[in-house]
Coordinates of C-alpha atoms and ligand atoms in Angstrom, one line a residue:
M75 CA 41.6 302.0 85.0
S76 CA 43.5 304.5 87.1
P77 CA 44.7 307.9 86.4
A78 CA 47.7 308.8 84.7
D79 CA 50.6 308.1 86.7
P80 CA 52.6 310.8 88.2
N81 CA 55.5 310.6 85.5
P82 CA 58.6 309.8 87.3
D83 CA 62.1 310.4 85.9
L84 CA 62.7 307.9 83.4
H85 CA 66.5 307.6 83.7
P86 CA 68.3 308.4 87.0
G87 CA 70.0 311.5 87.0
S88 CA 68.8 312.6 83.6
V89 CA 66.0 315.2 84.2
A90 CA 63.8 317.4 86.1
R91 CA 60.4 316.1 86.8
G92 CA 58.2 318.1 84.3
D93 CA 60.4 317.8 81.4
W94 CA 61.8 314.2 81.3
W95 CA 61.2 314.1 77.8
K96 CA 64.3 316.1 77.0
S97 CA 66.2 313.1 77.4
A98 CA 63.8 311.0 76.1
V99 CA 63.4 309.4 72.5
V100 CA 60.0 308.9 71.1
Y101 CA 59.1 306.1 68.3
Q102 CA 56.0 306.6 65.9
V103 CA 54.2 303.5 65.2
Y104 CA 52.0 304.0 62.2
P105 CA 49.7 301.1 63.1
R106 CA 48.3 300.3 59.6
S107 CA 51.8 299.3 58.6
F108 CA 53.7 297.8 61.9
A109 CA 52.5 294.2 62.3
D110 CA 49.5 292.5 61.3
S111 CA 48.2 289.8 64.1
D112 CA 45.2 288.5 62.3
G113 CA 46.1 287.9 58.7
D114 CA 43.9 290.5 57.1
G115 CA 47.0 292.6 55.5
V116 CA 46.6 295.5 57.7
G117 CA 48.9 296.2 61.0
D118 CA 46.5 296.4 64.6
L119 CA 47.4 296.4 68.1
G120 CA 47.8 293.0 68.6
G121 CA 50.8 293.6 66.3
I122 CA 52.1 296.3 68.2
L123 CA 51.9 294.0 71.4
D124 CA 53.5 291.2 69.9
H125 CA 56.7 293.4 69.4
L126 CA 57.0 295.4 72.6
D127 CA 60.4 293.6 73.4
Y128 CA 61.7 294.9 70.1
L129 CA 60.8 298.6 71.2
E130 CA 62.1 297.6 74.5
L131 CA 65.3 296.0 73.2
L132 CA 65.9 299.7 71.0
G133 CA 65.3 301.5 74.4
V134 CA 62.6 303.8 73.3
D135 CA 61.2 305.6 76.0
V136 CA 57.9 306.9 74.5
V137 CA 55.4 305.2 71.7
W138 CA 53.4 308.2 69.8
L139 CA 50.3 305.8 68.2
S140 CA 49.0 307.3 65.1
P141 CA 45.2 307.2 65.3
V142 CA 43.6 303.6 66.0
Y143 CA 40.3 305.2 66.7
R144 CA 37.2 304.7 64.6
S145 CA 37.2 305.9 61.1
P146 CA 35.9 305.6 57.9
M147 CA 39.7 305.5 56.8
A148 CA 39.8 308.2 53.9
D149 CA 43.0 309.2 55.4
N150 CA 44.1 306.2 57.2
G151 CA 42.7 307.2 60.6
Y152 CA 42.9 310.9 60.6
D153 CA 39.5 310.9 59.8
I154 CA 37.9 310.2 63.2
S155 CA 34.1 309.1 63.8
D156 CA 34.4 308.4 67.3
Y157 CA 37.1 309.8 69.7
H158 CA 36.0 307.0 72.2
D159 CA 36.6 303.9 70.4
V160 CA 39.3 301.6 68.6
D161 CA 38.3 300.6 64.9
P162 CA 37.6 297.3 64.6
L163 CA 40.2 297.1 61.5
F164 CA 42.9 297.6 64.7
G165 CA 41.4 295.9 67.5
T166 CA 39.8 296.8 70.7
L167 CA 39.8 299.4 73.5
E168 CA 40.6 296.4 75.7
Q169 CA 43.6 295.7 73.6
L170 CA 44.5 299.5 73.9
D171 CA 44.0 299.4 77.6
E172 CA 46.5 296.2 77.4
L173 CA 49.0 298.3 75.4
I174 CA 49.0 301.1 77.9
A175 CA 49.4 299.0 80.8
Q176 CA 52.2 296.6 79.1
L177 CA 54.3 299.9 78.1
H178 CA 54.0 301.2 81.5
A179 CA 55.2 298.1 83.0
R180 CA 58.2 298.2 80.7
D181 CA 58.8 301.9 81.8
M182 CA 57.6 303.4 78.3
K183 CA 54.7 305.8 78.1
L184 CA 52.2 305.9 75.1
V185 CA 51.1 309.4 73.3
M186 CA 48.0 309.0 71.5
D187 CA 47.2 311.2 68.2
L188 CA 44.9 313.7 68.9
V189 CA 43.1 315.0 65.6
V190 CA 40.7 317.9 66.6
N191 CA 41.1 320.3 63.5
H192 CA 38.7 318.2 62.0
T193 CA 36.8 315.6 62.3
S194 CA 35.4 312.7 60.1
S195 CA 32.0 313.3 57.8
A196 CA 30.7 310.2 59.4
H197 CA 31.4 311.4 63.0
A198 CA 28.0 312.1 65.0
W199 CA 28.6 315.4 65.4
F200 CA 28.8 316.3 61.5
V201 CA 26.1 314.1 60.9
E202 CA 24.0 316.0 62.9
S203 CA 25.3 319.5 62.1
R204 CA 24.8 318.5 58.2
S205 CA 20.9 317.6 59.0
S206 CA 19.4 321.0 59.3
T207 CA 20.6 324.9 59.4
D208 CA 19.1 325.1 62.4
N209 CA 20.2 321.8 64.1
P210 CA 22.2 322.8 67.5
K211 CA 25.4 321.7 66.2
R212 CA 25.1 323.5 62.9
D213 CA 27.5 325.9 63.9
W214 CA 30.0 323.4 65.1
Y215 CA 31.4 323.4 61.6
W216 CA 32.0 325.9 59.2
W217 CA 28.9 326.2 57.0
R218 CA 28.4 329.0 54.6
S219 CA 26.2 330.1 51.9
P220 CA 27.2 329.9 48.3
R221 CA 29.1 333.1 46.8
P222 CA 26.0 335.1 45.8
G223 CA 25.4 335.4 41.7
H224 CA 26.8 332.0 41.1
E225 CA 24.8 328.4 40.7
P226 CA 25.3 326.7 44.3
G227 CA 27.6 323.7 43.9
S228 CA 29.0 324.9 40.5
P229 CA 32.6 325.6 40.3
G230 CA 33.0 329.4 41.7
A231 CA 30.3 329.2 44.0
E232 CA 32.1 328.6 46.9
P233 CA 32.1 330.6 49.8
T234 CA 35.9 331.5 49.8
N235 CA 38.6 331.0 47.0
W236 CA 40.4 328.7 49.7
G237 CA 41.9 325.3 48.4
S238 CA 42.3 322.2 50.0
A239 CA 45.9 320.4 51.0
F240 CA 45.0 317.7 49.3
S241 CA 43.7 318.9 46.3
G242 CA 40.9 320.8 44.7
P243 CA 38.5 323.5 46.7
A244 CA 38.2 323.6 50.7
W245 CA 34.8 323.5 50.3
T246 CA 32.0 321.2 49.6
Y247 CA 28.3 321.8 48.7
D248 CA 25.6 320.0 50.6
S249 CA 22.3 320.2 48.8
R250 CA 20.6 318.9 51.6
T251 CA 20.5 322.5 53.1
G252 CA 22.0 324.3 50.2
E253 CA 25.3 325.3 52.2
Y254 CA 29.1 324.4 51.9
Y255 CA 31.1 323.3 54.6
L256 CA 35.1 323.8 55.2
H257 CA 37.7 321.0 55.1
V258 CA 41.1 322.1 55.0
F259 CA 41.6 318.4 53.9
T260 CA 39.6 316.0 52.1
P261 CA 35.5 316.5 52.0
H262 CA 35.4 313.4 54.4
Q263 CA 37.1 315.5 57.1
P264 CA 35.3 318.9 57.7
D265 CA 36.9 321.4 59.7
L266 CA 35.5 322.0 63.4
N267 CA 34.7 325.5 64.4
W268 CA 36.7 326.4 67.3
E269 CA 35.5 329.9 67.6
N270 CA 32.5 327.9 69.1
P271 CA 33.0 327.4 73.0
E272 CA 31.0 324.1 73.0
V273 CA 33.4 322.7 70.3
R274 CA 36.1 323.7 72.2
H275 CA 34.9 322.0 75.6
A276 CA 33.5 318.9 73.9
I277 CA 37.3 318.2 72.8
Y278 CA 38.6 319.0 76.3
A279 CA 36.3 316.4 78.0
M280 CA 37.7 313.8 75.6
M281 CA 41.0 314.5 76.1
R282 CA 40.3 314.3 80.0
E283 CA 39.3 310.8 79.4
W284 CA 42.1 309.7 77.6
L285 CA 44.4 311.0 80.4
D286 CA 42.0 309.3 82.7
R287 CA 42.5 306.3 80.9
G288 CA 46.0 306.2 81.3
V289 CA 47.6 308.1 78.3
D290 CA 50.7 310.1 78.6
G291 CA 49.9 312.7 76.3
F292 CA 49.2 313.9 72.9
R293 CA 50.8 314.5 69.7
M294 CA 48.4 317.1 68.3
D295 CA 47.6 316.7 64.6
V296 CA 47.7 320.1 62.7
I297 CA 47.1 321.9 66.0
N298 CA 48.5 325.2 64.3
V299 CA 45.3 325.0 62.1
I300 CA 42.6 325.2 64.6
S301 CA 42.2 329.2 64.7
K302 CA 41.0 330.7 60.8
V303 CA 41.3 334.2 60.0
V304 CA 37.6 335.8 60.3
G305 CA 36.2 338.9 59.3
P306 CA 33.4 340.9 60.6
I307 CA 30.0 339.4 61.2
G308 CA 28.1 339.0 58.0
A309 CA 24.5 339.5 57.0
D310 CA 23.6 335.8 58.2
G311 CA 25.0 336.8 61.7
R312 CA 28.2 334.4 61.0
V313 CA 31.5 335.6 61.1
T314 CA 32.8 336.2 57.4
L315 CA 35.7 334.3 55.9
P316 CA 37.7 336.4 53.4
D317 CA 38.9 335.3 50.0
G318 CA 42.6 335.7 49.0
V319 CA 44.7 336.7 45.9
V320 CA 44.4 333.6 43.1
G321 CA 47.8 333.6 41.3
G322 CA 49.6 335.8 43.4
E323 CA 52.9 335.0 45.3
R324 CA 53.0 331.6 47.1
D325 CA 53.6 332.0 50.9
T326 CA 56.5 329.8 51.4
R327 CA 55.6 328.7 54.9
W328 CA 53.6 325.9 53.6
P329 CA 54.9 324.9 50.2
G330 CA 53.1 322.6 47.9
V331 CA 49.7 321.9 49.0
V332 CA 47.3 324.3 47.5
D333 CA 47.5 325.2 43.6
T334 CA 47.8 329.2 43.5
D335 CA 47.2 329.2 40.2
V336 CA 43.7 328.3 40.8
F337 CA 43.0 329.2 44.9
A338 CA 44.2 331.7 47.2
D339 CA 47.4 331.0 49.1
T340 CA 45.1 329.3 51.8
P341 CA 47.8 328.9 54.5
A342 CA 47.8 332.7 55.0
F343 CA 44.2 332.1 56.4
V344 CA 44.2 328.9 58.5
L345 CA 48.1 328.9 59.8
N346 CA 49.0 330.0 63.3
G347 CA 45.8 331.8 63.4
P348 CA 44.5 335.0 65.5
R349 CA 43.1 333.0 68.5
V350 CA 45.4 329.7 68.0
H351 CA 47.7 330.7 71.3
E352 CA 44.3 331.5 73.3
F353 CA 42.9 328.0 72.4
L354 CA 46.2 326.1 73.4
Q355 CA 46.2 327.9 76.8
E356 CA 42.5 327.4 77.3
M357 CA 43.3 323.8 76.5
H358 CA 46.2 323.8 79.1
R359 CA 44.1 325.1 81.7
E360 CA 40.8 322.5 81.0
V361 CA 43.2 319.3 80.5
F362 CA 46.6 319.7 81.9
S363 CA 46.6 321.8 84.7
G364 CA 46.1 320.4 88.3
R365 CA 47.4 316.9 86.5
P366 CA 50.7 315.5 87.7
P367 CA 53.3 317.5 85.8
G368 CA 55.3 315.4 82.4
L369 CA 52.3 314.8 80.0
L370 CA 53.6 315.3 76.6
R371 CA 52.0 317.6 74.5
V372 CA 53.5 317.8 71.0
G373 CA 52.4 320.1 68.1
E374 CA 52.3 319.1 64.5
T375 CA 52.9 323.0 63.2
P376 CA 53.3 323.3 59.5
G377 CA 54.5 326.5 58.3
C378 CA 55.2 327.4 61.7
P379 CA 58.5 330.1 61.7
V380 CA 60.7 329.7 64.6
E381 CA 59.8 333.0 66.4
E382 CA 56.0 331.3 66.4
A383 CA 57.1 328.0 67.7
V384 CA 59.2 330.1 70.6
L385 CA 55.8 331.1 71.6
Y386 CA 54.0 327.8 71.2
T387 CA 56.7 326.1 73.3
D388 CA 57.9 328.6 76.2
P389 CA 57.1 327.0 79.4
S390 CA 55.7 330.0 81.1
R391 CA 52.9 330.1 78.7
G392 CA 51.4 327.0 79.2
E393 CA 50.7 326.0 75.4
L394 CA 53.0 323.2 74.1
D395 CA 56.1 321.4 75.1
M396 CA 57.4 321.4 71.6
V397 CA 56.7 321.2 67.9
F398 CA 57.0 319.4 64.7
Q399 CA 58.1 322.3 62.3
F400 CA 58.4 321.8 58.6
E401 CA 60.9 324.0 57.3
H402 CA 63.6 321.3 56.6
V403 CA 60.9 318.9 55.0
D404 CA 60.2 321.5 52.7
L405 CA 63.8 322.3 51.8
D406 CA 63.3 320.1 48.5
S407 CA 60.1 321.7 47.0
G408 CA 60.3 324.5 44.1
P409 CA 58.4 327.7 44.0
K410 CA 55.3 325.8 42.9
G411 CA 55.0 323.7 45.8
K412 CA 55.8 320.1 47.3
W413 CA 55.6 318.4 43.9
D414 CA 57.8 320.6 42.0
L415 CA 61.1 319.0 43.1
R416 CA 64.4 320.5 43.6
P417 CA 67.5 318.9 45.1
M418 CA 68.0 318.5 49.1
T419 CA 71.1 319.9 49.8
M420 CA 72.9 318.9 52.9
L421 CA 74.2 322.6 53.2
R422 CA 70.8 324.0 53.2
L423 CA 69.7 321.2 56.2
K424 CA 72.4 322.5 58.0
Q425 CA 71.4 326.1 58.1
S426 CA 67.7 325.3 58.6
F427 CA 68.4 323.0 61.8
G428 CA 70.9 325.6 62.9
R429 CA 68.5 328.6 62.7
W430 CA 66.3 326.4 64.9
Q431 CA 68.7 325.3 67.2
D432 CA 69.8 328.8 67.9
G433 CA 66.1 330.2 67.9
L434 CA 65.0 327.6 70.6
A435 CA 68.1 327.9 72.5
E436 CA 67.0 330.1 75.3
V437 CA 63.2 329.5 75.2
G438 CA 61.5 326.8 74.0
W439 CA 62.3 323.1 72.9
N440 CA 62.7 321.3 69.7
S441 CA 61.4 317.9 68.5
L442 CA 64.3 316.2 65.8
Y443 CA 62.6 314.4 63.1
L444 CA 63.6 313.5 59.8
G445 CA 60.7 311.4 58.7
N446 CA 57.5 310.1 59.6
H447 CA 54.2 308.8 58.2
D448 CA 53.8 311.7 55.7
Q449 CA 57.4 312.1 54.6
P450 CA 59.1 310.1 52.3
R451 CA 62.2 307.9 53.6
C452 CA 64.9 310.1 55.2
V453 CA 67.9 307.8 53.9
S454 CA 66.4 308.5 50.4
R455 CA 66.1 312.4 50.9
F456 CA 68.6 313.4 53.0
G457 CA 71.1 310.4 52.7
S458 CA 71.8 308.1 49.6
D459 CA 69.9 304.9 49.0
A460 CA 72.7 303.5 46.7
P461 CA 73.4 300.1 47.7
E462 CA 76.9 300.8 48.9
H463 CA 75.8 304.0 51.1
R464 CA 72.1 303.1 52.5
E465 CA 73.5 301.5 55.7
Q466 CA 76.4 304.1 56.5
S467 CA 74.2 307.3 55.8
A468 CA 71.4 306.0 57.9
K469 CA 73.7 305.6 60.6
A470 CA 75.2 309.2 60.0
L471 CA 71.4 311.0 59.6
A472 CA 70.7 309.0 63.2
T473 CA 73.9 310.2 64.9
V474 CA 73.5 313.9 63.5
L475 CA 70.1 314.0 64.6
H476 CA 69.9 312.4 67.8
L477 CA 72.9 314.5 69.0
H478 CA 71.1 317.9 68.5
R479 CA 69.5 319.6 71.3
G480 CA 65.7 318.5 71.5
T481 CA 63.7 315.2 71.3
P482 CA 64.4 312.7 68.9
Y483 CA 61.6 311.1 66.9
I484 CA 62.1 307.9 65.1
Y485 CA 59.7 306.6 62.4
Q486 CA 59.0 303.0 62.6
G487 CA 61.6 301.4 60.2
D488 CA 64.2 304.2 59.9
E489 CA 66.0 302.1 62.8
L490 CA 66.5 299.7 60.2
G491 CA 67.8 301.9 57.7
M492 CA 64.7 301.4 55.2
S493 CA 64.7 303.3 52.0
N494 CA 61.6 304.4 49.5
P495 CA 60.9 301.4 47.7
G496 CA 61.0 303.0 44.5
F497 CA 57.5 303.0 43.0
T498 CA 57.1 303.2 39.2
R499 CA 53.2 302.8 38.7
L500 CA 50.0 304.7 39.9
E501 CA 48.7 301.2 41.3
Q502 CA 51.4 300.7 44.0
L503 CA 50.0 303.5 45.5
R504 CA 47.1 304.0 48.5
D505 CA 47.3 307.5 49.9
V506 CA 44.5 310.1 49.0
E507 CA 47.1 312.7 48.9
S508 CA 49.2 311.1 45.9
L509 CA 46.0 309.7 44.2
N510 CA 44.3 313.0 44.1
H511 CA 47.6 314.9 42.9
Y512 CA 48.0 312.6 40.1
A513 CA 44.5 313.1 39.2
T514 CA 44.8 316.9 39.3
A515 CA 48.0 317.0 37.7
V516 CA 47.6 314.5 34.7
A517 CA 44.1 316.7 34.3
R518 CA 45.9 319.6 33.9
G519 CA 48.3 318.5 31.4
E520 CA 51.1 317.5 33.2
N521 CA 53.3 314.1 31.9
P522 CA 52.3 311.3 34.2
A523 CA 55.9 309.8 34.0
D524 CA 56.7 312.9 35.6
V525 CA 54.3 312.8 38.1
I526 CA 54.9 309.5 39.0
R527 CA 58.7 310.1 39.2
A528 CA 57.4 313.2 41.9
L529 CA 55.4 310.6 43.5
A530 CA 58.0 308.2 43.8
Y531 CA 60.4 310.5 45.7
K532 CA 57.7 312.0 47.8
S533 CA 54.4 310.3 48.1
R534 CA 53.6 309.4 51.8
D535 CA 53.2 305.8 51.2
N536 CA 57.1 305.6 50.9
A537 CA 57.2 305.6 54.4
R538 CA 54.0 303.4 55.0
V539 CA 55.0 300.1 53.1
P540 CA 54.9 297.4 55.9
M541 CA 57.5 297.1 58.5
P542 CA 60.2 294.3 57.6
W543 CA 60.3 292.0 60.5
D544 CA 62.2 289.3 58.7
A545 CA 63.0 287.5 55.4
S546 CA 59.6 285.6 54.9
P547 CA 57.4 286.8 51.6
G548 CA 55.1 288.7 54.4
A549 CA 58.3 290.1 55.6
G550 CA 56.8 289.0 59.1
F551 CA 54.3 291.8 58.9
T552 CA 51.1 289.7 57.7
A553 CA 50.2 285.9 57.0
G554 CA 47.9 287.4 54.4
T555 CA 48.3 290.1 51.7
P556 CA 49.6 293.2 52.9
W557 CA 47.5 296.4 52.4
L558 CA 50.5 298.0 50.6
D559 CA 53.2 296.2 48.9
I560 CA 56.0 294.7 51.0
H561 CA 59.5 296.4 50.3
P562 CA 61.7 294.9 48.0
L563 CA 64.6 294.9 50.1
S564 CA 62.4 293.0 53.0
S565 CA 64.8 290.0 52.5
S566 CA 67.6 291.6 53.5
V567 CA 66.7 294.8 55.2
N568 CA 64.8 293.3 58.0
A569 CA 64.6 293.6 62.0
A570 CA 65.6 289.6 62.3
A571 CA 68.7 290.3 60.4
Q572 CA 69.9 293.3 62.6
V573 CA 68.8 293.1 66.2
D574 CA 71.7 290.9 66.9
D575 CA 74.2 292.3 64.6
P576 CA 76.4 295.0 66.5
D577 CA 77.1 296.8 63.0
S578 CA 73.4 297.1 62.1
V579 CA 71.5 300.5 61.8
F580 CA 69.4 299.0 64.8
S581 CA 72.4 298.6 66.8
H582 CA 73.8 302.2 65.9
Y583 CA 70.3 303.7 67.1
R584 CA 70.5 301.8 70.1
R585 CA 73.9 303.4 71.1
L586 CA 72.7 306.7 70.2
I587 CA 69.4 306.5 72.4
A588 CA 71.7 304.8 75.5
L589 CA 74.0 308.0 75.0
R590 CA 71.1 310.2 75.5
H591 CA 70.3 308.5 78.4
A592 CA 73.8 308.1 80.1
E593 CA 75.4 311.4 79.1
P594 CA 73.2 314.7 80.5
C595 CA 75.2 316.8 77.8
V596 CA 73.3 315.0 74.9
A597 CA 69.8 316.4 76.2
H598 CA 70.8 319.5 78.4
G599 CA 73.9 320.7 77.1
T600 CA 74.6 323.8 74.7
F601 CA 74.7 323.5 70.8
R602 CA 77.2 325.2 68.9
M603 CA 77.5 324.7 64.8
L604 CA 80.9 324.3 63.5
L605 CA 81.8 324.0 59.9
A606 CA 79.0 326.1 59.2
N607 CA 79.7 326.5 55.4
H608 CA 81.2 323.1 54.7
E609 CA 79.0 321.5 51.8
Q610 CA 79.9 317.9 53.0
L611 CA 80.7 318.2 56.6
Y612 CA 78.0 318.5 59.3
G613 CA 79.9 319.3 62.5
F614 CA 78.8 320.9 66.0
E615 CA 79.9 320.9 69.6
R616 CA 77.4 320.5 72.6
S617 CA 78.6 321.6 76.2
L618 CA 77.3 321.4 79.6
D619 CA 79.2 322.3 82.8
D620 CA 82.8 320.2 82.2
T621 CA 81.7 318.2 79.3
R622 CA 81.7 318.9 75.5
L623 CA 80.9 316.5 73.0
L624 CA 81.8 317.0 69.1
V625 CA 79.9 315.4 66.6
V626 CA 81.4 315.5 62.8
A627 CA 79.5 313.2 60.2
N628 CA 80.3 313.2 56.3
L629 CA 76.9 313.9 54.6
S630 CA 78.1 313.0 51.5
S631 CA 79.0 310.2 49.3
A632 CA 82.6 311.7 48.6
A633 CA 85.5 309.8 50.2
D634 CA 88.2 310.9 52.6
V635 CA 86.6 314.3 53.7
V636 CA 89.1 316.0 55.5
P637 CA 87.6 318.1 58.4
N638 CA 90.0 321.2 58.1
L639 CA 89.3 323.0 61.3
T640 CA 91.8 324.3 63.5
E641 CA 90.0 323.7 66.8
L642 CA 89.8 320.1 66.3
V643 CA 93.3 319.7 67.3
A644 CA 92.1 320.6 70.8
W645 CA 90.2 317.4 70.6
S646 CA 93.0 315.0 70.1
S647 CA 92.9 313.7 73.2
A648 CA 88.6 313.0 73.3
E649 CA 87.2 310.0 74.2
P650 CA 85.7 308.3 71.0
L651 CA 81.9 307.5 71.8
I652 CA 80.2 306.4 68.9
A653 CA 82.0 305.6 65.5
S654 CA 79.8 304.5 62.5
V655 CA 82.3 302.8 60.7
P656 CA 82.6 299.3 62.4
G657 CA 85.8 299.0 64.7
S658 CA 87.2 302.3 63.8
S659 CA 88.6 304.6 66.7
P660 CA 89.4 307.6 64.7
A661 CA 91.0 310.8 65.9
P662 CA 89.0 314.0 65.4
T663 CA 91.2 315.2 62.6
D664 CA 91.2 312.1 60.3
P665 CA 89.8 312.5 57.2
L666 CA 86.1 311.2 57.0
A667 CA 85.1 308.2 54.7
A668 CA 81.5 308.3 52.9
W669 CA 79.0 308.9 55.4
E670 CA 81.2 308.2 58.2
S671 CA 80.0 309.9 61.6
R672 CA 81.8 310.4 64.8
V673 CA 80.7 311.2 68.4
L674 CA 83.6 312.1 70.9
R675 CA 83.6 313.3 74.3
L676 CA 86.1 315.5 76.1
T677 CA 86.0 316.0 79.9
Ligands
NOJ17 C1 48.7 315.5 59.5 C2 48.7 314.3 59.5 O1 49.8 313.6 60.0 C3 48.3 313.8 58.1 O2 48.5 312.0 58.0 C4 47.1 314.2 57.8 O3 46.8 313.4 56.6 C5 46.7 315.2 58.3 N1 47.3 315.6 59.3 C6 45.2 315.6 58.3 O4 45.1 315.1 59.4

């Protein structure tokens, strides 16, 4: 296969060579839930290949493919046992090559998921590493002795008091060699030791192979977790890892994933660690520099403050092009974390997005998202999934998101206005995070019905129910039994019902994507928030040379909300570009119906 193409500009007049992604829109495919071509109930590469016309019609520029590598699937592919091959559940390497070729033929790009904070415990590196204390790969992972004075393998004997993001301690005891290994996620996902240069260089070599194969970049899974806080060299000749305070104040940068009544506030030891920037700069030198410009590098960075994001995405530092920050998806987490629900308010969302727009205005770049495979459906969370508001709120959220400065990411199904399916029973869930949380919360005495309610709102499975392609019983997703139940609204909310309907959510997304491609102000204009303290209206202005865009949306179910801002009068001669209410051509100062959104242009 030929090396990566030189990434020419995708759309005339829109971009400079290296940063074509500023005017691009990325579409995330979660393969397990996208389309099943062989009837086993699980989505696969054949299913993606069957639906490329749909993606082309939508108009997206890039597909980000969640992991399809070989995996025991303890975390649906985020536990990789072979970085060089496709898991048979998803298809073959030849089909992946075919996908790359077919996307390129349609002027689209493919970005692979890169999961290198950890491997699967079934990866050959870990199998070797765990085989003996003197194996050459022993130090590729974090092995440490039990805490002195404790029975190895018993609670409290863990080398540090860190908790895992998916419940329980972050250490698992391996009786074969009498030591523990570290895993920030499940015990099936041991953390690689990035302090070891051999590990880093093995990863860089693997990344170069994928680029040589033709992929156009990487979405880097929890990339700000790769550098841990370490102490001095211990008596065993290995760097020590420090304990934290149990029951202390929770660091609000990563709410919800670690129980701080039982464990130390672990994020403080694993997020944005002391060598993370050094490692990313080394990755840049070893993997990307010397190649044609324009390979996309987007980092997933939970608990990343805006000042840190500036460092990650400052082009002069050679680290990442943009990051997925988590501030807005943590706004509905209470003091006890992710499952401690508190209402999501539009005002806090606006304040948060506004802070990020300002923070990355001069240096760096935002990625814009409201949903992905780890988050509930954005309509149910930031909008309204009441039958009378679902479609309009899906459109309004999309309008607001896509008109911000940054690169928008669409999670599969959001372009159809999919909502949370309304889980009521544990048996409906499959996700390891959800199942572990249920077991731990109920064991510590929480009311099972309350736990289910929290899962119904926030479980990752909300976003993982199969993509509804048509109104048939299998939703056109599968001819077999789907691995997760089909959405109860699939007979009405599906792609077939929307692609030819000019008033559909899908068509609204098409118009937003087309606008970004056609109007440079969307990608490159400055951002100025309006109506900053308004509790229902979200308004802002974009500006580039002589062009100004005005976006106003009623992000509430209240009817007839008046945009009482005197400066809007100056927009009375503006050209309406996108209106979410079919057939309407409103003046900027007209009251907005529930979840109505407008985009206007002044030149
Ligand atoms: C973030 C991924 O998006 C999520 O799905 C996964 O469980 C964790 N990282 C661990 O890889």
